[in-house]
Amino acid sequence: MSYYFCIVGTKDNPLFELEFGTSKQGGDGIARFPTEARQLNPFIVHASLDIVEEVQWLNSQMYLKRVDHFASSHVSCFLTPTSVKFMLLHLPHPPNTAPSTVSASQNPNVFPPYGPYTTTTPPSSLLRASASSSSGNTAAIPNNPTSPQTEEALRLFFTEVYEAWVKAVMNPFQNINKTLGSPVFKARVVTAGRKFL
């Protein structure tokens, strides 16, 4: 999967943005968004803020799970007690593959030009690998963004990023609605992405 992670401040301003790819199942950690999708990612995430503001009053949890989708992209959200939102747009596609050459005119219902994700059962070796992992992070994240394994991996990712964010915001020179430019924070987000996604 390809991921676009964004932290949105209390004034709906972007504080941090990062694109990365999956590191599981032989992934190389590089985001594989097509050019059109890369330009639309911030708009898709910010369009989901209206849904987040509705869902936040119905749910007492910080992790709001998958709140929105656009074509084959899905948006998950983690809400901090200070109303700062961690938004993650994830686009499912087979790992280590470039986008297919299917044009929008050939298949107008799919944007970005990836085929739909599969819900087939993974090979038994992957099932054994995920069942044998006792540390909480899954060895094989399915390509289905609505699966329980993916939801758990996203929750663990958000929790680790939240801990790093709290440490970064505790800096007396950091304002809560100021852009996070810390290379240490960016490295921790990348590490959490490699570890869980």
PDB file of C-alpha atoms in Angstrom:
ATOM      1  CA  MET A   1       0.000   0.000   0.000  1.00  0.00           C
ATOM      2  CA  SER A   2       0.988   3.604  -0.425  1.00  0.00           C
ATOM      3  CA  TYR A   3       0.388   6.003   2.451  1.00  0.00           C
ATOM      4  CA  TYR A   4      -0.014   9.762   2.778  1.00  0.00           C
ATOM      5  CA  PHE A   5       0.195  10.863   6.420  1.00  0.00           C
ATOM      6  CA  CYS A   6      -0.862  14.341   7.471  1.00  0.00           C
ATOM      7  CA  ILE A   7      -1.204  16.029  10.843  1.00  0.00           C
ATOM      8  CA  VAL A   8      -3.941  18.670  10.773  1.00  0.00           C
ATOM      9  CA  GLY A   9      -3.983  21.367  13.444  1.00  0.00           C
ATOM     10  CA  THR A  10      -6.883  22.812  15.384  1.00  0.00           C
ATOM     11  CA  LYS A  11      -7.364  25.497  12.732  1.00  0.00           C
ATOM     12  CA  ASP A  12      -7.497  22.867   9.948  1.00  0.00           C
ATOM     13  CA  ASN A  13      -3.983  23.780   8.873  1.00  0.00           C
ATOM     14  CA  PRO A  14      -1.479  21.086   7.848  1.00  0.00           C
ATOM     15  CA  LEU A  15       1.310  20.711  10.398  1.00  0.00           C
ATOM     16  CA  PHE A  16       3.173  17.754   8.924  1.00  0.00           C
ATOM     17  CA  GLU A  17       2.986  15.741   5.688  1.00  0.00           C
ATOM     18  CA  LEU A  18       4.756  12.570   4.647  1.00  0.00           C
ATOM     19  CA  GLU A  19       4.348   9.981   1.888  1.00  0.00           C
ATOM     20  CA  PHE A  20       5.677   6.462   2.301  1.00  0.00           C
ATOM     21  CA  GLY A  21       5.000   2.949   1.113  1.00  0.00           C
ATOM     22  CA  THR A  22       4.576  -0.389   2.785  1.00  0.00           C
ATOM     23  CA  SER A  23       7.588  -2.181   4.213  1.00  0.00           C
ATOM     24  CA  LYS A  24       5.744  -5.446   4.777  1.00  0.00           C
ATOM     25  CA  GLN A  25       5.507  -8.373   2.347  1.00  0.00           C
ATOM     26  CA  GLY A  26       8.712  -7.395   0.561  1.00  0.00           C
ATOM     27  CA  GLY A  27       7.781  -3.727   0.122  1.00  0.00           C
ATOM     28  CA  ASP A  28      10.542  -1.182  -0.275  1.00  0.00           C
ATOM     29  CA  GLY A  29       8.911   1.688   1.655  1.00  0.00           C
ATOM     30  CA  ILE A  30       8.437   3.885  -1.420  1.00  0.00           C
ATOM     31  CA  ALA A  31       5.031   5.447  -2.048  1.00  0.00           C
ATOM     32  CA  ARG A  32       3.613   4.433  -5.424  1.00  0.00           C
ATOM     33  CA  PHE A  33       1.043   7.154  -5.971  1.00  0.00           C
ATOM     34  CA  PRO A  34       0.440   8.152  -9.587  1.00  0.00           C
ATOM     35  CA  THR A  35       1.029  11.815 -10.367  1.00  0.00           C
ATOM     36  CA  GLU A  36      -2.692  12.630 -10.387  1.00  0.00           C
ATOM     37  CA  ALA A  37      -3.272  10.941  -7.040  1.00  0.00           C
ATOM     38  CA  ARG A  38      -0.210  12.583  -5.466  1.00  0.00           C
ATOM     39  CA  GLN A  39      -1.680  15.989  -6.275  1.00  0.00           C
ATOM     40  CA  LEU A  40      -5.144  15.019  -4.977  1.00  0.00           C
ATOM     41  CA  ASN A  41      -4.028  13.458  -1.684  1.00  0.00           C
ATOM     42  CA  PRO A  42      -4.115  16.683   0.395  1.00  0.00           C
ATOM     43  CA  PHE A  43      -7.559  17.541  -0.994  1.00  0.00           C
ATOM     44  CA  ILE A  44      -8.943  14.069  -0.215  1.00  0.00           C
ATOM     45  CA  VAL A  45      -7.621  14.212   3.349  1.00  0.00           C
ATOM     46  CA  HIS A  46      -8.957  17.709   3.978  1.00  0.00           C
ATOM     47  CA  ALA A  47     -12.334  16.792   2.484  1.00  0.00           C
ATOM     48  CA  SER A  48     -12.526  14.047   5.123  1.00  0.00           C
ATOM     49  CA  LEU A  49     -12.273  16.586   7.947  1.00  0.00           C
ATOM     50  CA  ASP A  50     -16.018  17.254   7.793  1.00  0.00           C
ATOM     51  CA  ILE A  51     -16.724  13.574   8.411  1.00  0.00           C
ATOM     52  CA  VAL A  52     -14.166  13.483  11.231  1.00  0.00           C
ATOM     53  CA  GLU A  53     -15.894  16.416  12.945  1.00  0.00           C
ATOM     54  CA  GLU A  54     -19.192  14.509  12.836  1.00  0.00           C
ATOM     55  CA  VAL A  55     -17.751  11.169  13.966  1.00  0.00           C
ATOM     56  CA  GLN A  56     -15.687  12.597  16.833  1.00  0.00           C
ATOM     57  CA  TRP A  57     -18.817  13.309  18.883  1.00  0.00           C
ATOM     58  CA  LEU A  58     -20.227   9.809  18.355  1.00  0.00           C
ATOM     59  CA  ASN A  59     -17.098   7.925  19.381  1.00  0.00           C
ATOM     60  CA  SER A  60     -15.204   8.201  22.670  1.00  0.00           C
ATOM     61  CA  GLN A  61     -12.067   6.552  21.240  1.00  0.00           C
ATOM     62  CA  MET A  62      -9.052   8.460  19.951  1.00  0.00           C
ATOM     63  CA  TYR A  63      -8.654   6.108  16.986  1.00  0.00           C
ATOM     64  CA  LEU A  64     -11.663   6.690  14.731  1.00  0.00           C
ATOM     65  CA  LYS A  65     -10.690   3.935  12.237  1.00  0.00           C
ATOM     66  CA  ARG A  66     -11.580   4.328   8.557  1.00  0.00           C
ATOM     67  CA  VAL A  67     -13.725   7.446   8.264  1.00  0.00           C
ATOM     68  CA  ASP A  68     -13.888   8.084   4.518  1.00  0.00           C
ATOM     69  CA  HIS A  69     -12.944   6.726   1.112  1.00  0.00           C
ATOM     70  CA  PHE A  70     -12.508   8.189  -2.340  1.00  0.00           C
ATOM     71  CA  ALA A  71     -12.468   5.707  -5.224  1.00  0.00           C
ATOM     72  CA  SER A  72      -9.869   3.143  -4.081  1.00  0.00           C
ATOM     73  CA  SER A  73      -8.246   5.405  -1.456  1.00  0.00           C
ATOM     74  CA  HIS A  74      -9.231   5.131   2.207  1.00  0.00           C
ATOM     75  CA  VAL A  75      -8.780   7.699   4.989  1.00  0.00           C
ATOM     76  CA  SER A  76      -8.239   6.753   8.632  1.00  0.00           C
ATOM     77  CA  CYS A  77      -8.099   9.199  11.518  1.00  0.00           C
ATOM     78  CA  PHE A  78      -6.660   9.473  15.020  1.00  0.00           C
ATOM     79  CA  LEU A  79      -7.921  12.383  17.109  1.00  0.00           C
ATOM     80  CA  THR A  80      -5.838  13.832  19.944  1.00  0.00           C
ATOM     81  CA  PRO A  81      -7.401  15.358  23.077  1.00  0.00           C
ATOM     82  CA  THR A  82      -6.404  18.805  21.765  1.00  0.00           C
ATOM     83  CA  SER A  83      -8.402  18.248  18.523  1.00  0.00           C
ATOM     84  CA  VAL A  84      -5.288  17.794  16.403  1.00  0.00           C
ATOM     85  CA  LYS A  85      -6.054  15.161  13.781  1.00  0.00           C
ATOM     86  CA  PHE A  86      -3.688  12.512  12.461  1.00  0.00           C
ATOM     87  CA  MET A  87      -4.997  11.606   9.009  1.00  0.00           C
ATOM     88  CA  LEU A  88      -3.694   8.670   6.982  1.00  0.00           C
ATOM     89  CA  LEU A  89      -4.726   8.114   3.388  1.00  0.00           C
ATOM     90  CA  HIS A  90      -3.921   4.594   2.253  1.00  0.00           C
ATOM     91  CA  LEU A  91      -4.115   3.319  -1.284  1.00  0.00           C
ATOM     92  CA  PRO A  92      -4.122  -0.478  -1.634  1.00  0.00           C
ATOM     93  CA  HIS A  93      -2.129  -2.063  -4.433  1.00  0.00           C
ATOM     94  CA  PRO A  94       0.171  -5.043  -4.763  1.00  0.00           C
ATOM     95  CA  PRO A  95       3.552  -4.350  -3.132  1.00  0.00           C
ATOM     96  CA  ASN A  96       6.608  -3.683  -5.300  1.00  0.00           C
ATOM     97  CA  THR A  97       4.513  -2.921  -8.343  1.00  0.00           C
ATOM     98  CA  ALA A  98       4.178   0.285 -10.228  1.00  0.00           C
ATOM     99  CA  PRO A  99       0.728   1.611 -11.108  1.00  0.00           C
ATOM    100  CA  SER A 100      -0.887  -0.228 -13.960  1.00  0.00           C
ATOM    101  CA  THR A 101      -1.163   1.373 -17.346  1.00  0.00           C
ATOM    102  CA  VAL A 102      -4.963   1.294 -17.319  1.00  0.00           C
ATOM    103  CA  SER A 103      -6.107   4.745 -18.300  1.00  0.00           C
ATOM    104  CA  ALA A 104      -9.086   6.493 -16.758  1.00  0.00           C
ATOM    105  CA  SER A 105     -10.928   6.226 -20.081  1.00  0.00           C
ATOM    106  CA  GLN A 106     -10.622   2.409 -20.011  1.00  0.00           C
ATOM    107  CA  ASN A 107     -11.960   2.135 -16.468  1.00  0.00           C
ATOM    108  CA  PRO A 108     -13.619   5.391 -15.340  1.00  0.00           C
ATOM    109  CA  ASN A 109     -14.748   3.994 -11.963  1.00  0.00           C
ATOM    110  CA  VAL A 110     -11.261   3.427 -10.597  1.00  0.00           C
ATOM    111  CA  PHE A 111      -9.032   6.343  -9.625  1.00  0.00           C
ATOM    112  CA  PRO A 112      -6.078   6.079  -9.178  1.00  0.00           C
ATOM    113  CA  PRO A 113      -5.606   3.512 -11.919  1.00  0.00           C
ATOM    114  CA  TYR A 114      -5.218   0.428  -9.759  1.00  0.00           C
ATOM    115  CA  GLY A 115      -7.436  -2.582  -9.854  1.00  0.00           C
ATOM    116  CA  PRO A 116      -9.661  -3.270  -6.872  1.00  0.00           C
ATOM    117  CA  TYR A 117      -8.073  -4.932  -3.876  1.00  0.00           C
ATOM    118  CA  THR A 118      -8.566  -8.624  -3.490  1.00  0.00           C
ATOM    119  CA  THR A 119     -10.284 -10.293  -0.586  1.00  0.00           C
ATOM    120  CA  THR A 120      -8.868 -13.734  -1.255  1.00  0.00           C
ATOM    121  CA  THR A 121      -7.294 -15.671   1.551  1.00  0.00           C
ATOM    122  CA  PRO A 122      -3.536 -15.302   1.769  1.00  0.00           C
ATOM    123  CA  PRO A 123      -1.340 -18.364   1.321  1.00  0.00           C
ATOM    124  CA  SER A 124      -1.045 -20.609   4.356  1.00  0.00           C
ATOM    125  CA  SER A 125       2.572 -19.515   4.901  1.00  0.00           C
ATOM    126  CA  LEU A 126       1.429 -15.915   5.422  1.00  0.00           C
ATOM    127  CA  LEU A 127      -1.313 -17.045   7.788  1.00  0.00           C
ATOM    128  CA  ARG A 128       1.225 -19.004   9.841  1.00  0.00           C
ATOM    129  CA  ALA A 129       3.567 -16.012   9.870  1.00  0.00           C
ATOM    130  CA  SER A 130       0.881 -13.646  11.094  1.00  0.00           C
ATOM    131  CA  ALA A 131      -0.384 -16.143  13.674  1.00  0.00           C
ATOM    132  CA  SER A 132       3.125 -16.790  14.989  1.00  0.00           C
ATOM    133  CA  SER A 133       3.926 -13.128  15.560  1.00  0.00           C
ATOM    134  CA  SER A 134       3.418 -12.600  19.248  1.00  0.00           C
ATOM    135  CA  SER A 135       4.674  -9.020  19.506  1.00  0.00           C
ATOM    136  CA  GLY A 136       1.480  -7.343  18.330  1.00  0.00           C
ATOM    137  CA  ASN A 137       2.703  -6.178  14.931  1.00  0.00           C
ATOM    138  CA  THR A 138       1.513  -8.278  12.060  1.00  0.00           C
ATOM    139  CA  ALA A 139       3.930 -10.042   9.765  1.00  0.00           C
ATOM    140  CA  ALA A 140       1.629  -9.789   6.781  1.00  0.00           C
ATOM    141  CA  ILE A 141      -0.823  -6.951   6.315  1.00  0.00           C
ATOM    142  CA  PRO A 142      -3.483  -7.880   3.785  1.00  0.00           C
ATOM    143  CA  ASN A 143      -4.075  -5.618   0.842  1.00  0.00           C
ATOM    144  CA  ASN A 144      -7.660  -5.132   2.058  1.00  0.00           C
ATOM    145  CA  PRO A 145      -7.824  -1.815   3.968  1.00  0.00           C
ATOM    146  CA  THR A 146     -10.921  -2.904   5.900  1.00  0.00           C
ATOM    147  CA  SER A 147      -9.443  -6.102   7.347  1.00  0.00           C
ATOM    148  CA  PRO A 148      -8.936  -6.387  11.127  1.00  0.00           C
ATOM    149  CA  GLN A 149      -5.171  -6.888  10.673  1.00  0.00           C
ATOM    150  CA  THR A 150      -4.878  -3.626   8.763  1.00  0.00           C
ATOM    151  CA  GLU A 151      -7.006  -1.772  11.328  1.00  0.00           C
ATOM    152  CA  GLU A 152      -4.820  -3.070  14.166  1.00  0.00           C
ATOM    153  CA  ALA A 153      -1.616  -2.112  12.326  1.00  0.00           C
ATOM    154  CA  LEU A 154      -2.999   1.392  11.722  1.00  0.00           C
ATOM    155  CA  ARG A 155      -3.960   1.743  15.386  1.00  0.00           C
ATOM    156  CA  LEU A 156      -0.443   0.752  16.492  1.00  0.00           C
ATOM    157  CA  PHE A 157       1.084   3.159  13.956  1.00  0.00           C
ATOM    158  CA  PHE A 158      -1.092   6.041  15.161  1.00  0.00           C
ATOM    159  CA  THR A 159      -0.318   5.273  18.817  1.00  0.00           C
ATOM    160  CA  GLU A 160       3.427   5.336  18.235  1.00  0.00           C
ATOM    161  CA  VAL A 161       3.241   8.544  16.188  1.00  0.00           C
ATOM    162  CA  TYR A 162       1.067  10.110  18.896  1.00  0.00           C
ATOM    163  CA  GLU A 163       3.741   9.373  21.517  1.00  0.00           C
ATOM    164  CA  ALA A 164       6.403  10.970  19.311  1.00  0.00           C
ATOM    165  CA  TRP A 165       4.112  13.957  18.634  1.00  0.00           C
ATOM    166  CA  VAL A 166       3.518  14.539  22.357  1.00  0.00           C
ATOM    167  CA  LYS A 167       7.271  14.606  22.945  1.00  0.00           C
ATOM    168  CA  ALA A 168       7.763  17.048  20.050  1.00  0.00           C
ATOM    169  CA  VAL A 169       4.971  19.379  21.194  1.00  0.00           C
ATOM    170  CA  MET A 170       6.255  19.437  24.773  1.00  0.00           C
ATOM    171  CA  ASN A 171       9.179  21.500  23.503  1.00  0.00           C
ATOM    172  CA  PRO A 172       8.671  24.985  24.984  1.00  0.00           C
ATOM    173  CA  PHE A 173       9.565  26.566  21.633  1.00  0.00           C
ATOM    174  CA  GLN A 174       6.942  24.566  19.729  1.00  0.00           C
ATOM    175  CA  ASN A 175       3.417  25.908  19.282  1.00  0.00           C
ATOM    176  CA  ILE A 176       0.588  23.383  18.879  1.00  0.00           C
ATOM    177  CA  ASN A 177      -0.486  24.918  15.544  1.00  0.00           C
ATOM    178  CA  LYS A 178       3.035  25.447  14.220  1.00  0.00           C
ATOM    179  CA  THR A 179       4.473  23.272  11.448  1.00  0.00           C
ATOM    180  CA  LEU A 180       6.566  20.374  12.757  1.00  0.00           C
ATOM    181  CA  GLY A 181       9.911  20.554  10.998  1.00  0.00           C
ATOM    182  CA  SER A 182      11.877  18.353  13.364  1.00  0.00           C
ATOM    183  CA  PRO A 183      13.992  15.739  11.551  1.00  0.00           C
ATOM    184  CA  VAL A 184      13.830  13.562  14.690  1.00  0.00           C
ATOM    185  CA  PHE A 185      10.019  13.549  14.557  1.00  0.00           C
ATOM    186  CA  LYS A 186      10.071  12.727  10.843  1.00  0.00           C
ATOM    187  CA  ALA A 187      12.483   9.848  11.482  1.00  0.00           C
ATOM    188  CA  ARG A 188      10.191   8.472  14.197  1.00  0.00           C
ATOM    189  CA  VAL A 189       7.179   8.604  11.870  1.00  0.00           C
ATOM    190  CA  VAL A 190       9.144   6.800   9.153  1.00  0.00           C
ATOM    191  CA  THR A 191      10.282   4.197  11.697  1.00  0.00           C
ATOM    192  CA  ALA A 192       6.700   3.635  12.884  1.00  0.00           C
ATOM    193  CA  GLY A 193       5.602   3.250   9.264  1.00  0.00           C
ATOM    194  CA  ARG A 194       8.276   0.629   8.617  1.00  0.00           C
ATOM    195  CA  LYS A 195       7.472  -1.170  11.847  1.00  0.00           C
ATOM    196  CA  PHE A 196       3.689  -1.436  11.500  1.00  0.00           C
ATOM    197  CA  LEU A 197       2.743  -0.716   7.903  1.00  0.00           C
TER     198      LEU A 197
END
